[in-house]
mmCIF file of C-alpha atoms and ligand atoms in Angstrom:
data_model
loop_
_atom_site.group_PDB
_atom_site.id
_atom_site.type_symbol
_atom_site.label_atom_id
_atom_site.label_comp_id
_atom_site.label_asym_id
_atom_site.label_seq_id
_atom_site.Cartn_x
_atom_site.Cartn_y
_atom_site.Cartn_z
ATOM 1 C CA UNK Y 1 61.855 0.237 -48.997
ATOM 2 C CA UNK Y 2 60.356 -3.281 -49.335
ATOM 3 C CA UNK Y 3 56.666 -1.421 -49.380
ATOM 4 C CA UNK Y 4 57.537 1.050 -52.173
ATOM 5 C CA UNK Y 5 58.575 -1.800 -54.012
ATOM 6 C CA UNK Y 6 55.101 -3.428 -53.392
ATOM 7 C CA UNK Y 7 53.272 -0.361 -54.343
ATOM 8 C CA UNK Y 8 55.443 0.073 -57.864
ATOM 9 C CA UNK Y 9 54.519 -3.664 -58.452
ATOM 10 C CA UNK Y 10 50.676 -2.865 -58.106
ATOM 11 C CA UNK Y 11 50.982 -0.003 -59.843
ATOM 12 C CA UNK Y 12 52.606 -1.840 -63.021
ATOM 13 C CA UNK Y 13 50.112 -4.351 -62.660
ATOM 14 C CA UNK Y 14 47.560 -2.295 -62.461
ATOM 15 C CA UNK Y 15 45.936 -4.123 -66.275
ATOM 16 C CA UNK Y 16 47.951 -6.709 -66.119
ATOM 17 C CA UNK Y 17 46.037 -9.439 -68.094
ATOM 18 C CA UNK Y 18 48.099 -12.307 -69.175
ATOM 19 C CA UNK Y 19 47.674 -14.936 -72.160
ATOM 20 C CA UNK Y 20 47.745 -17.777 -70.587
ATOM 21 C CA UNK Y 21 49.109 -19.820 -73.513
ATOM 22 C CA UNK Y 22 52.126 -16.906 -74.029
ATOM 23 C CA UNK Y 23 52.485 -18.040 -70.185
ATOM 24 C CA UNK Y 24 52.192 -21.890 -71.260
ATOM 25 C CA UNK Y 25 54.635 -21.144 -74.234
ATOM 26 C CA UNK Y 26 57.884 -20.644 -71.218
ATOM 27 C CA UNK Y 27 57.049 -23.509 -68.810
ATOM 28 C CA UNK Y 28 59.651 -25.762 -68.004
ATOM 29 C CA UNK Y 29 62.128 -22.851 -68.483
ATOM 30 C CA UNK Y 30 63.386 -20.985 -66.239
ATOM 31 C CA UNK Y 31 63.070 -16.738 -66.389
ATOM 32 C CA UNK Y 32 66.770 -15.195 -67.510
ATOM 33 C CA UNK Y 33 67.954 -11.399 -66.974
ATOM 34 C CA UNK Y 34 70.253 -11.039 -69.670
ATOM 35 C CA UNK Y 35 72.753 -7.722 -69.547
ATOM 36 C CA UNK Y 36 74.111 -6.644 -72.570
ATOM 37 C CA UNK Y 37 77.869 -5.184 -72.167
ATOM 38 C CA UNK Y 38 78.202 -6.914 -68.923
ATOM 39 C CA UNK Y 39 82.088 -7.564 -69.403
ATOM 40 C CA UNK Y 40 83.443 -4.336 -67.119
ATOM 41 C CA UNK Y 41 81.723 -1.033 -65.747
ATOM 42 C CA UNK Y 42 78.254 0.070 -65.220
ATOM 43 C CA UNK Y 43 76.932 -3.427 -67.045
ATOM 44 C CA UNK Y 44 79.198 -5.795 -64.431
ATOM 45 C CA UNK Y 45 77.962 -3.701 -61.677
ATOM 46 C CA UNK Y 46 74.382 -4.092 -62.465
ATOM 47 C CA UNK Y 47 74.837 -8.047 -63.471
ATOM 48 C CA UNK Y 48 76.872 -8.151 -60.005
ATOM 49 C CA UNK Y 49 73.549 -6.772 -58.764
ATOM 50 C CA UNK Y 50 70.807 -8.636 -59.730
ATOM 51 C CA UNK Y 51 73.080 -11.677 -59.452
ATOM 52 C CA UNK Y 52 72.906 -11.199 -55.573
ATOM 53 C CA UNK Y 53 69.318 -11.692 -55.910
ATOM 54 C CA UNK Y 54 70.110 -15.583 -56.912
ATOM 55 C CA UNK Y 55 68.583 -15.146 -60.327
ATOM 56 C CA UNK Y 56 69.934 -16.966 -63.667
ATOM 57 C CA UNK Y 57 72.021 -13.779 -65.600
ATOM 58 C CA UNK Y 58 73.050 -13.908 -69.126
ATOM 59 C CA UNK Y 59 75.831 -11.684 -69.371
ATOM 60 C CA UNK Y 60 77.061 -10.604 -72.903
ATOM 61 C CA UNK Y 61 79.620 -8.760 -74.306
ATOM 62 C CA UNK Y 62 82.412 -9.703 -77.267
ATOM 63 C CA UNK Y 63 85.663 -9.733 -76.027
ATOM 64 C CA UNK Y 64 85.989 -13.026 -74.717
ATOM 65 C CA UNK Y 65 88.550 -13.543 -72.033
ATOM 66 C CA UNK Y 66 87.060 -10.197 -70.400
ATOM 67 C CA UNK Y 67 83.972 -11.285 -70.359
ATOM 68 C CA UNK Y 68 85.363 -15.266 -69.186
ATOM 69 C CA UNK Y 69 86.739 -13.506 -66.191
ATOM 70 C CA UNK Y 70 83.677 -11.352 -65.049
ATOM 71 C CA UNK Y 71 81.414 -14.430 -65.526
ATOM 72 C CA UNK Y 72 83.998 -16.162 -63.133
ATOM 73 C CA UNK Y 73 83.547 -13.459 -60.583
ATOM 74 C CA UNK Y 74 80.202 -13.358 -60.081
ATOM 75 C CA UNK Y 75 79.837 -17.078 -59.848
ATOM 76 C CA UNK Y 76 81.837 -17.502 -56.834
ATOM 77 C CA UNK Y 77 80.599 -14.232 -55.673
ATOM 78 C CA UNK Y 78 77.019 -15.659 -55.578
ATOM 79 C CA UNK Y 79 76.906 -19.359 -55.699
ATOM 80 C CA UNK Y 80 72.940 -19.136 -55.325
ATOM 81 C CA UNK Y 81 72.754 -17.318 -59.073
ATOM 82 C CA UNK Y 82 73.118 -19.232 -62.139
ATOM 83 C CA UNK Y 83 75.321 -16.814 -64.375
ATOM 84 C CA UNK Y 84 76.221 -17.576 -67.995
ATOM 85 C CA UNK Y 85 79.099 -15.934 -69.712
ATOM 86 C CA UNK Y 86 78.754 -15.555 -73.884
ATOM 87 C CA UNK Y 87 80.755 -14.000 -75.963
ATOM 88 C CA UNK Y 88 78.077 -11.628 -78.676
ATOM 89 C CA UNK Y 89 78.081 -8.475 -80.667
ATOM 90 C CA UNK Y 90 74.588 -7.293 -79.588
ATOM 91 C CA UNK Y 91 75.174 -5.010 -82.760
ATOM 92 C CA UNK Y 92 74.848 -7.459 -85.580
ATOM 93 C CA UNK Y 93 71.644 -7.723 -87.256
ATOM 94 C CA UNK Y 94 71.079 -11.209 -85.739
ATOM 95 C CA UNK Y 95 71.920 -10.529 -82.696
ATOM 96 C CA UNK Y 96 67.818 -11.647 -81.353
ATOM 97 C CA UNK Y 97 68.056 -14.695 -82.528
ATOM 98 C CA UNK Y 98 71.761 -15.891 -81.387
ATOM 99 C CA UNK Y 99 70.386 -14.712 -78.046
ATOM 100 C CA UNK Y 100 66.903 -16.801 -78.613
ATOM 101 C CA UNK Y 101 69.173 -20.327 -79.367
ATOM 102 C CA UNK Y 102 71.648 -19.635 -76.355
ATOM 103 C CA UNK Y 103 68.938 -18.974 -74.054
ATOM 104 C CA UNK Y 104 66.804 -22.413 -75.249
ATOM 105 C CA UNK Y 105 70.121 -24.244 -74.911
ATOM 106 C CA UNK Y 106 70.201 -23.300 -71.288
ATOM 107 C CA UNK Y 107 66.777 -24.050 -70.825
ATOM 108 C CA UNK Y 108 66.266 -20.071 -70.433
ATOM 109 C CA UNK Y 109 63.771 -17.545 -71.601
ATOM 110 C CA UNK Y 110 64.293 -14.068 -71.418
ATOM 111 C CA UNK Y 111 62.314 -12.299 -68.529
ATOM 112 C CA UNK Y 112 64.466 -9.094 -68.065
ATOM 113 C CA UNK Y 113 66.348 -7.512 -71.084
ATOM 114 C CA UNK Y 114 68.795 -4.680 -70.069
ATOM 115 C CA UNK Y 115 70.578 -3.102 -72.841
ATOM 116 C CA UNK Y 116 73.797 -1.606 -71.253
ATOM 117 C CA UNK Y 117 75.890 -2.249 -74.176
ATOM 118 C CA UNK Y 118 77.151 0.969 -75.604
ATOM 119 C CA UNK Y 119 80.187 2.405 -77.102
ATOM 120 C CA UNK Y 120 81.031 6.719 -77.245
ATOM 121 C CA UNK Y 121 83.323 8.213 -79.586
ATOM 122 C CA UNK Y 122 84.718 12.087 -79.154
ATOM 123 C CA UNK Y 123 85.841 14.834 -81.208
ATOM 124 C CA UNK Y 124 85.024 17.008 -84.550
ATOM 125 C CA UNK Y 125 82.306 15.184 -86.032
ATOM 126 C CA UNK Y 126 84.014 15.539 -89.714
ATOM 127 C CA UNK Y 127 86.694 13.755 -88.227
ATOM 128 C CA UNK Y 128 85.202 10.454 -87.302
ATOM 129 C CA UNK Y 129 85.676 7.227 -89.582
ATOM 130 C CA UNK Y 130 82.426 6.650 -91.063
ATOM 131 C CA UNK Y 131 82.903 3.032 -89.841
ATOM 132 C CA UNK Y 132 83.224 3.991 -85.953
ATOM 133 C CA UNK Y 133 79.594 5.871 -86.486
ATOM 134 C CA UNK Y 134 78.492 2.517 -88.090
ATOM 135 C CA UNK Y 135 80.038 0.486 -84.920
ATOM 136 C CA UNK Y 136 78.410 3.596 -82.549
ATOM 137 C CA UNK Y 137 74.718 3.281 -84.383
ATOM 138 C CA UNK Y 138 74.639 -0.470 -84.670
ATOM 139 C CA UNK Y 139 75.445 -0.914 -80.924
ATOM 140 C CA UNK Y 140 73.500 2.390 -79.422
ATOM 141 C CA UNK Y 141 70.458 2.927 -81.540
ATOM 142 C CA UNK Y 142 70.129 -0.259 -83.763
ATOM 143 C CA UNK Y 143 70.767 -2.990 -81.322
ATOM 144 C CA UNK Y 144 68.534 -1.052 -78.200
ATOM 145 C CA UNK Y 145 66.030 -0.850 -80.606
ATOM 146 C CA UNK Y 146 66.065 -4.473 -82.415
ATOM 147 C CA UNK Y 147 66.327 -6.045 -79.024
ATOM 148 C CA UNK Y 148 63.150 -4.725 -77.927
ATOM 149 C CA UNK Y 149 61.142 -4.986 -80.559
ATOM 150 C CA UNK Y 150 62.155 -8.662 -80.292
ATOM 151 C CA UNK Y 151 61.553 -9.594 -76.271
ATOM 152 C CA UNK Y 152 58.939 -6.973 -75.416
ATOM 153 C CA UNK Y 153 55.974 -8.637 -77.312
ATOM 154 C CA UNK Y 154 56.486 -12.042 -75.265
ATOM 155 C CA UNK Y 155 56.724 -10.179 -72.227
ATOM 156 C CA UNK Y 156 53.539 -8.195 -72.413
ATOM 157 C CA UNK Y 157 51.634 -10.513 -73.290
ATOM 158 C CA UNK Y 158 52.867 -12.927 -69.783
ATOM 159 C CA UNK Y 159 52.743 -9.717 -68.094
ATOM 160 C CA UNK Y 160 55.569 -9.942 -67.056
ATOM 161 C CA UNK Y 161 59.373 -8.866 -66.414
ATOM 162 C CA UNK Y 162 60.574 -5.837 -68.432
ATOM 163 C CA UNK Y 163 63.326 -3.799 -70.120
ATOM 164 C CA UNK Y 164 66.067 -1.339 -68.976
ATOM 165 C CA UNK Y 165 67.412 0.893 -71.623
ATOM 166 C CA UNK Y 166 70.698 3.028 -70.344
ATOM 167 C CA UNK Y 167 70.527 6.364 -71.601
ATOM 168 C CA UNK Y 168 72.480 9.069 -70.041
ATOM 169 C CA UNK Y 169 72.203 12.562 -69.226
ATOM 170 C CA UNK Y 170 73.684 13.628 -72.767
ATOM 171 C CA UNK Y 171 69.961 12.611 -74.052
ATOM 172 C CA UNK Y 172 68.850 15.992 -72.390
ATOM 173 C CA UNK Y 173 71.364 18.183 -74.882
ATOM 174 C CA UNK Y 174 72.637 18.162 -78.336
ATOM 175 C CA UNK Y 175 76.452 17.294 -77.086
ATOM 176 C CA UNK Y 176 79.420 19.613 -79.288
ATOM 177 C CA UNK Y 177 82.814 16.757 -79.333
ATOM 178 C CA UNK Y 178 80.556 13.889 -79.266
ATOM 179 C CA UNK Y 179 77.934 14.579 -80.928
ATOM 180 C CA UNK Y 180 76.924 10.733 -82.411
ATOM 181 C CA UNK Y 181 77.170 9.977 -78.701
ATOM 182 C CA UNK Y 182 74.582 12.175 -77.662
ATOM 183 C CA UNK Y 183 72.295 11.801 -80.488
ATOM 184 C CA UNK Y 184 72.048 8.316 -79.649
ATOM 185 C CA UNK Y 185 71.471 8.372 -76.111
ATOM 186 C CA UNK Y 186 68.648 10.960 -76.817
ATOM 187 C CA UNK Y 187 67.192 8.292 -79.419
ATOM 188 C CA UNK Y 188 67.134 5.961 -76.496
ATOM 189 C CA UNK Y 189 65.303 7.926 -73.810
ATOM 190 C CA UNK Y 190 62.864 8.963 -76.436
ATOM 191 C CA UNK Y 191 62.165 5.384 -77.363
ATOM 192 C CA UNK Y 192 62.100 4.161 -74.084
ATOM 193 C CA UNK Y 193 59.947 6.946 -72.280
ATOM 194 C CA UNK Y 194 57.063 6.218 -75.305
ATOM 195 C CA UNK Y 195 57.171 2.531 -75.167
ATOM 196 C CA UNK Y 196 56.687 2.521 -71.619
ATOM 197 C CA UNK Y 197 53.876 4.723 -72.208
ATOM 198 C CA UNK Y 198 52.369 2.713 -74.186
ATOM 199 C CA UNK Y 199 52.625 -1.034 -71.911
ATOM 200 C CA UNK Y 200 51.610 1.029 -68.823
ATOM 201 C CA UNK Y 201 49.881 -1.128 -66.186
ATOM 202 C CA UNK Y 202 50.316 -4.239 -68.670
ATOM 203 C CA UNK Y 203 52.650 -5.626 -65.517
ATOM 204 C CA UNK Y 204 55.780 -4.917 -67.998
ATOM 205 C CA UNK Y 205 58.286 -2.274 -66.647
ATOM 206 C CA UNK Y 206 59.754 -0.537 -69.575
ATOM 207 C CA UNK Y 207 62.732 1.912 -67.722
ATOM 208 C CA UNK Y 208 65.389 4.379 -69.566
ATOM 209 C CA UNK Y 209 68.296 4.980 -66.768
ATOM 210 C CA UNK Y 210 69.448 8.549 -67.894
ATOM 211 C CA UNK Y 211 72.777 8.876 -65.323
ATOM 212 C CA UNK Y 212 75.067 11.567 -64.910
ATOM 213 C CA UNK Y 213 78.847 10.573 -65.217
ATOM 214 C CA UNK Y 214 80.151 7.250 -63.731
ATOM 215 C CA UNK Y 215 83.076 6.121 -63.167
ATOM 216 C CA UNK Y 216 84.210 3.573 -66.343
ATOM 217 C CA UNK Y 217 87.205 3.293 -69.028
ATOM 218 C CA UNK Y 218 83.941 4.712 -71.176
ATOM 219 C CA UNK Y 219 85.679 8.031 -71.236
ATOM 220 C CA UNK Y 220 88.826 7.366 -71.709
ATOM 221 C CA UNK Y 221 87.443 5.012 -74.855
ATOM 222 C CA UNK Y 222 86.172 8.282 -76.046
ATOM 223 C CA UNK Y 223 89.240 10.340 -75.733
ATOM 224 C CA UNK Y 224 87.337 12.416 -72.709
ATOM 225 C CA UNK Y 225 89.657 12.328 -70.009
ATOM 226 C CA UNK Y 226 91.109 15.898 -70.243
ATOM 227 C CA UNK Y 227 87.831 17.029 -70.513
ATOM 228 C CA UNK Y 228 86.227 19.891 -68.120
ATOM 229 C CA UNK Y 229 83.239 17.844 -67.325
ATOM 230 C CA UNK Y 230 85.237 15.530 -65.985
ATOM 231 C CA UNK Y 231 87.190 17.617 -64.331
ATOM 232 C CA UNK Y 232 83.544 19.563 -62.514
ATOM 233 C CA UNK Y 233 80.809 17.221 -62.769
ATOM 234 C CA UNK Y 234 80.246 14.884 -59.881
ATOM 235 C CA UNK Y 235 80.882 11.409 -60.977
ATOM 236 C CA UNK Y 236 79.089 8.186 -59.120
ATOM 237 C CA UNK Y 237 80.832 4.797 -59.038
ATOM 238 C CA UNK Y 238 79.141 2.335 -61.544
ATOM 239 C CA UNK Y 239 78.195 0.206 -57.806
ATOM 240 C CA UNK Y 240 76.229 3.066 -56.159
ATOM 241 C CA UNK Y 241 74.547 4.059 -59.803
ATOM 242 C CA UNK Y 242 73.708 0.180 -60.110
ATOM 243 C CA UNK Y 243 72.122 0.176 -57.005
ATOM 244 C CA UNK Y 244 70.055 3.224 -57.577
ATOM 245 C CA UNK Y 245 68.877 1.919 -61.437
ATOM 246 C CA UNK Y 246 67.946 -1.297 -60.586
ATOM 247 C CA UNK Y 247 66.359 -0.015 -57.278
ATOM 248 C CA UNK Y 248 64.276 2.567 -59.650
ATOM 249 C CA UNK Y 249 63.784 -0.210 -62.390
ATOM 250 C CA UNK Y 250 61.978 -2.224 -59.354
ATOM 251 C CA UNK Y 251 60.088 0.317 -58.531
ATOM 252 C CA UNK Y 252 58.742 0.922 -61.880
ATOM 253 C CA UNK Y 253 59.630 3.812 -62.745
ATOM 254 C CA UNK Y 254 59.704 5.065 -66.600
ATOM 255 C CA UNK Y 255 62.431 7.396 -66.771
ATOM 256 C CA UNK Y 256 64.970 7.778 -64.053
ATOM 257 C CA UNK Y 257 67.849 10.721 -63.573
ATOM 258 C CA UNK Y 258 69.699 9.640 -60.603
ATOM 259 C CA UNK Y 259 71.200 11.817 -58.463
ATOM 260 C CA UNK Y 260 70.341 15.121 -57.436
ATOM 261 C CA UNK Y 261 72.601 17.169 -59.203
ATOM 262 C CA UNK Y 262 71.753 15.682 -62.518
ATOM 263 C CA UNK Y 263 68.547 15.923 -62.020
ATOM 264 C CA UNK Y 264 68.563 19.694 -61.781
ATOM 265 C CA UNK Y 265 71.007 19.205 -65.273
ATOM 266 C CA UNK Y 266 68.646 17.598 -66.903
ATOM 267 C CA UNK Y 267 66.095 20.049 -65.649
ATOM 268 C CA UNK Y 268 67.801 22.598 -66.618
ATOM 269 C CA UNK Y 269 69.272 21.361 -70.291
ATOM 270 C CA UNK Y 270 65.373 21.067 -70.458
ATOM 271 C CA UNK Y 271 64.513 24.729 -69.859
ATOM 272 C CA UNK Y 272 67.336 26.399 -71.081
ATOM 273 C CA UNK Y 273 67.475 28.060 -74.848
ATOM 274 C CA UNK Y 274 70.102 26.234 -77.456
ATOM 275 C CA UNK Y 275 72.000 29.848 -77.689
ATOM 276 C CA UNK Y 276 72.712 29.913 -74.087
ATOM 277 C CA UNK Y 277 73.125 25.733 -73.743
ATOM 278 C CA UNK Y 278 75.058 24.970 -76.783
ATOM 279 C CA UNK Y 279 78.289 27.099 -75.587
ATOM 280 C CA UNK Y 280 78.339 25.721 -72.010
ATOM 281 C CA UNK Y 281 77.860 21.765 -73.270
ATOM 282 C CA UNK Y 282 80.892 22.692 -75.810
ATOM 283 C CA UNK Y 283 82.982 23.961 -73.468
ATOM 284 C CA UNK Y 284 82.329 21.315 -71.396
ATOM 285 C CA UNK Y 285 83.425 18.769 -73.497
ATOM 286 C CA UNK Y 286 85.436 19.902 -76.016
ATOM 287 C CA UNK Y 287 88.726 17.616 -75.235
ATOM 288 C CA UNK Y 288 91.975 20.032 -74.171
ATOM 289 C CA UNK Y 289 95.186 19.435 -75.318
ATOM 290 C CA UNK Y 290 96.986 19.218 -71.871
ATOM 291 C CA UNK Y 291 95.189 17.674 -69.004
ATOM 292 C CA UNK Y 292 92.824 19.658 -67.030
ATOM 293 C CA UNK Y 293 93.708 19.768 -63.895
ATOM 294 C CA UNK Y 294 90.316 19.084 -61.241
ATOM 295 C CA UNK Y 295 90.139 17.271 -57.896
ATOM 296 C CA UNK Y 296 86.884 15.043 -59.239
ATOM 297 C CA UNK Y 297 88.428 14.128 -62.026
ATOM 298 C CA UNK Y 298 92.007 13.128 -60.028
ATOM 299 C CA UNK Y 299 89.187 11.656 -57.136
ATOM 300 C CA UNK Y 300 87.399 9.860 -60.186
ATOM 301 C CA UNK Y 301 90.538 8.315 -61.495
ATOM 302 C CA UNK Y 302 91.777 6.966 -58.314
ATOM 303 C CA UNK Y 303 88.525 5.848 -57.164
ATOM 304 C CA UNK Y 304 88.322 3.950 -60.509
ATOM 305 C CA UNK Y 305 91.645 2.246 -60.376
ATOM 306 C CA UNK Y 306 91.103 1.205 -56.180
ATOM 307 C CA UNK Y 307 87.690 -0.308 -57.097
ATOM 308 C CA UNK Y 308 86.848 -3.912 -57.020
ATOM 309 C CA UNK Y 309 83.500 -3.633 -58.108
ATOM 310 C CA UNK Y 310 83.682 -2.311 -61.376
ATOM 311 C CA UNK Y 311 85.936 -3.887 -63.508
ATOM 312 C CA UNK Y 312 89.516 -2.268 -65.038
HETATM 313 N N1 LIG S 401 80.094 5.765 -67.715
HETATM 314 C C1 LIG S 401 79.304 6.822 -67.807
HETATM 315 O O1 LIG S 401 79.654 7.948 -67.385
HETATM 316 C C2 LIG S 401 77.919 6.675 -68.400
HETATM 317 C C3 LIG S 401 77.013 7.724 -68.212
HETATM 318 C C4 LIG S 401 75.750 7.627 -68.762
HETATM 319 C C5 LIG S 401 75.395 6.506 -69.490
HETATM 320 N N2 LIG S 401 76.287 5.499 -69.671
HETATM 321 C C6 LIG S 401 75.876 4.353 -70.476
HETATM 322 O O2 LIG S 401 76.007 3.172 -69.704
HETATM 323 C C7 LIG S 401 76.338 2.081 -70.552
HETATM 324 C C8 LIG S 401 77.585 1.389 -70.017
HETATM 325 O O3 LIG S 401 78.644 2.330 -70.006
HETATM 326 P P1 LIG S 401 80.046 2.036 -69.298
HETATM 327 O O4 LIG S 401 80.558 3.337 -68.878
HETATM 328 O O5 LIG S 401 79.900 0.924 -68.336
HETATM 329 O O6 LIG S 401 80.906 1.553 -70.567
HETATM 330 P P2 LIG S 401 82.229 0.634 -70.604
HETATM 331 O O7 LIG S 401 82.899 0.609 -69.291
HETATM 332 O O8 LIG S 401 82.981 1.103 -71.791
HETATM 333 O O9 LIG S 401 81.640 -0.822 -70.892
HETATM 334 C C9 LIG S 401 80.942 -1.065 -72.090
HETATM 335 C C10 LIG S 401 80.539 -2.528 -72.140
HETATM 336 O O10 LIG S 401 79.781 -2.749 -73.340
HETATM 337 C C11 LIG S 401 80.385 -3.811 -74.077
HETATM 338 N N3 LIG S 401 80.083 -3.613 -75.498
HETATM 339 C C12 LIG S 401 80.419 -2.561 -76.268
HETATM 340 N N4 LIG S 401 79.979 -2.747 -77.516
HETATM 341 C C13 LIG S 401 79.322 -3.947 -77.528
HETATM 342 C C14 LIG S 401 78.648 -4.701 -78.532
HETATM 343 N N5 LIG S 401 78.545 -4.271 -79.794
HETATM 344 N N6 LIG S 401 78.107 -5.894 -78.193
HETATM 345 C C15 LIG S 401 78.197 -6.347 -76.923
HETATM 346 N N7 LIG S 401 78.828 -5.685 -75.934
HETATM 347 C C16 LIG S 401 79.383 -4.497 -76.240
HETATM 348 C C17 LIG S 401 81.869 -3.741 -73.689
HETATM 349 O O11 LIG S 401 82.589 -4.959 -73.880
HETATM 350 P P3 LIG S 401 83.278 -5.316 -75.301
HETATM 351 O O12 LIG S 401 83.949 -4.064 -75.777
HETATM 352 O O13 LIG S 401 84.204 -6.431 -74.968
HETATM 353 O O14 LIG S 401 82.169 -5.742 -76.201
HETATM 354 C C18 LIG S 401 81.725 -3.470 -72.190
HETATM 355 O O15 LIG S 401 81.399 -4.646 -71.511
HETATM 356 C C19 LIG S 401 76.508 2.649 -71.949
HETATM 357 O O16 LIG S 401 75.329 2.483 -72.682
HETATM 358 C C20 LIG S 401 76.758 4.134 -71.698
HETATM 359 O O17 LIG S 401 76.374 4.935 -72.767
HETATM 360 C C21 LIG S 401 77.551 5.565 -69.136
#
């Protein structure tokens, strides 16, 4: 493993030129991940990650006592890592630069940005309060895309550290039932996959994470649970998909599908034509009015409520 790592790291640095006075500009602080909706599920199992590593981790989220307690975990999990717990809606408009004074007061910069944060709403789109596709835009598509545009100029020009956008497989397919959802996750692999075009071999790895399901309170936020997708499509704890992102973020890769099975989905949302794909996705996830009865989803659930790793 340790030598594909190696070989992603040359090939990222392949132009890797740094200024040295961007480099001068961080000395004397020390280089930060920071995790955006670290608080519970897929975000506290990658912070729980990289934390292992014995880096300093920012986590952020904005209910407080949730996040409080997750911060608390991982510190006496990993003694070695410096973690820092703050309480921040990633979707307000100054989001960057609450983020730029609570890293300085640490003595922090930000080397490693992952934008996990992200909220899913389901049902008739005609139906939705205007203000929860506000909340949804501001924390999917608005805050993904501020937060880069802030970090990623400092970073390419050290030539160094990088950005993790989490997509999801819904970027592949327009998505009947929750349809702002899916819109916005295909915003983010689209952004993603051209910006890392566009740094490659700068030494700055730019990586959109498009997973299949995982198992989080996400769908159950988003009124999914007696859904057929979640009754037939496999569905990986948020630990095992953590390991595999931030394995494939290492690694350097641009735009990730993890799994085997969702990669042939994606493959095949790819190749399929809209009159054939837009049926099967609504079906899929058009919410039923008693539950649907499926072993993953009953395997999900309980696997969900036994875990330690991924919180509630
Ligand atoms: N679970 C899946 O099946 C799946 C599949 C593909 C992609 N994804 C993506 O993976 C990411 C994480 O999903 P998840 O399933 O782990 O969700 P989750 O369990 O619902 O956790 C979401 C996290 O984001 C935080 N958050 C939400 N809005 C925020 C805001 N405005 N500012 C700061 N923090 C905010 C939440 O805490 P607060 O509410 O306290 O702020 C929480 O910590 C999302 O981007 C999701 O779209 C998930």
């Amino acid at each position: 493993m340790d030598i594909l790592l190696k070989i992603g790291d040359m090939w990222v640095r392949r132009r890797a030129a740094p200024d040295l006075i961007a480099v001068a500009a961080v000395e004397g602080l020390r280089p930060a991940t920071v995790v955006t909706g670290a608080s519970e599920g897929l975000g506290f199992a990658l912070a729980r990650r990289i934390a292992r590593e014995g880096r300093a981790i920012v986590l952020l989220a904005r209910t407080e006592e949730v996040l409080a307690e997750a911060g608390d975990d991982l510190q006496s999990a990993y003694p070695n890592a410096t973690v820092i717990a703050e309480p921040l809606d990633v979707g307000q408009k100054d989001a960057p630069a609450l983020l730029d004074a609570l890293l300085a007061r640490h003595g922090l910069y930000l080397d490693v940005l992952v934008n996990n944060a992200g909220i899913g709403i389901g049902g008739n789109f005609t139906d939705l309060a205007p203000e929860q596709l506000d909340e949804l835009v501001e924390t999917n598509v608005a805050a993904v895309t501020r937060l880069t545009r802030h970090y990623l100029p400092a970073m390419r020009a050290r030539a160094r550290g990088g950005i993790m956008n989490l997509a999801s497989l819904a970027a592949f397919t327009p998505g009947p039932w929750q349809a702002p959802y899916f819109a916005s996750k295909a915003f983010v692999l689209s952004l993603t996959a051209a910006i890392g075009g566009e740094c490659a071999g700068e030494g700055v790895r730019v990586c959109a994470i498009a997973c299949g399901p995982v198992e989080t309170r996400i769908h159950r936020k988003m009124n999914a649970s007696n859904t057929f997708y979640r009754a037939l499509l496999p569905s990986a704890s948020a630990e095992r998909m953590a390991r595999l992102a931030w394995r494939s973020y290492r690694m350097g890769r641009r735009v990730v599908v993890p799994g085997i099975v969702n990669s042939f989905i994606a493959w095949s949302a790819r190749a399929m034509p809209y009159e054939i794909l837009l049926p099967m996705v609504d079906w899929l996830m058009k919410p039923r009015a008693r539950p649907v009865s499926g072993t993953r989803a009953r395997r999900g659930a309980l696997r969900l409520a036994r875990s330690t790793g991924s919180r509630r």
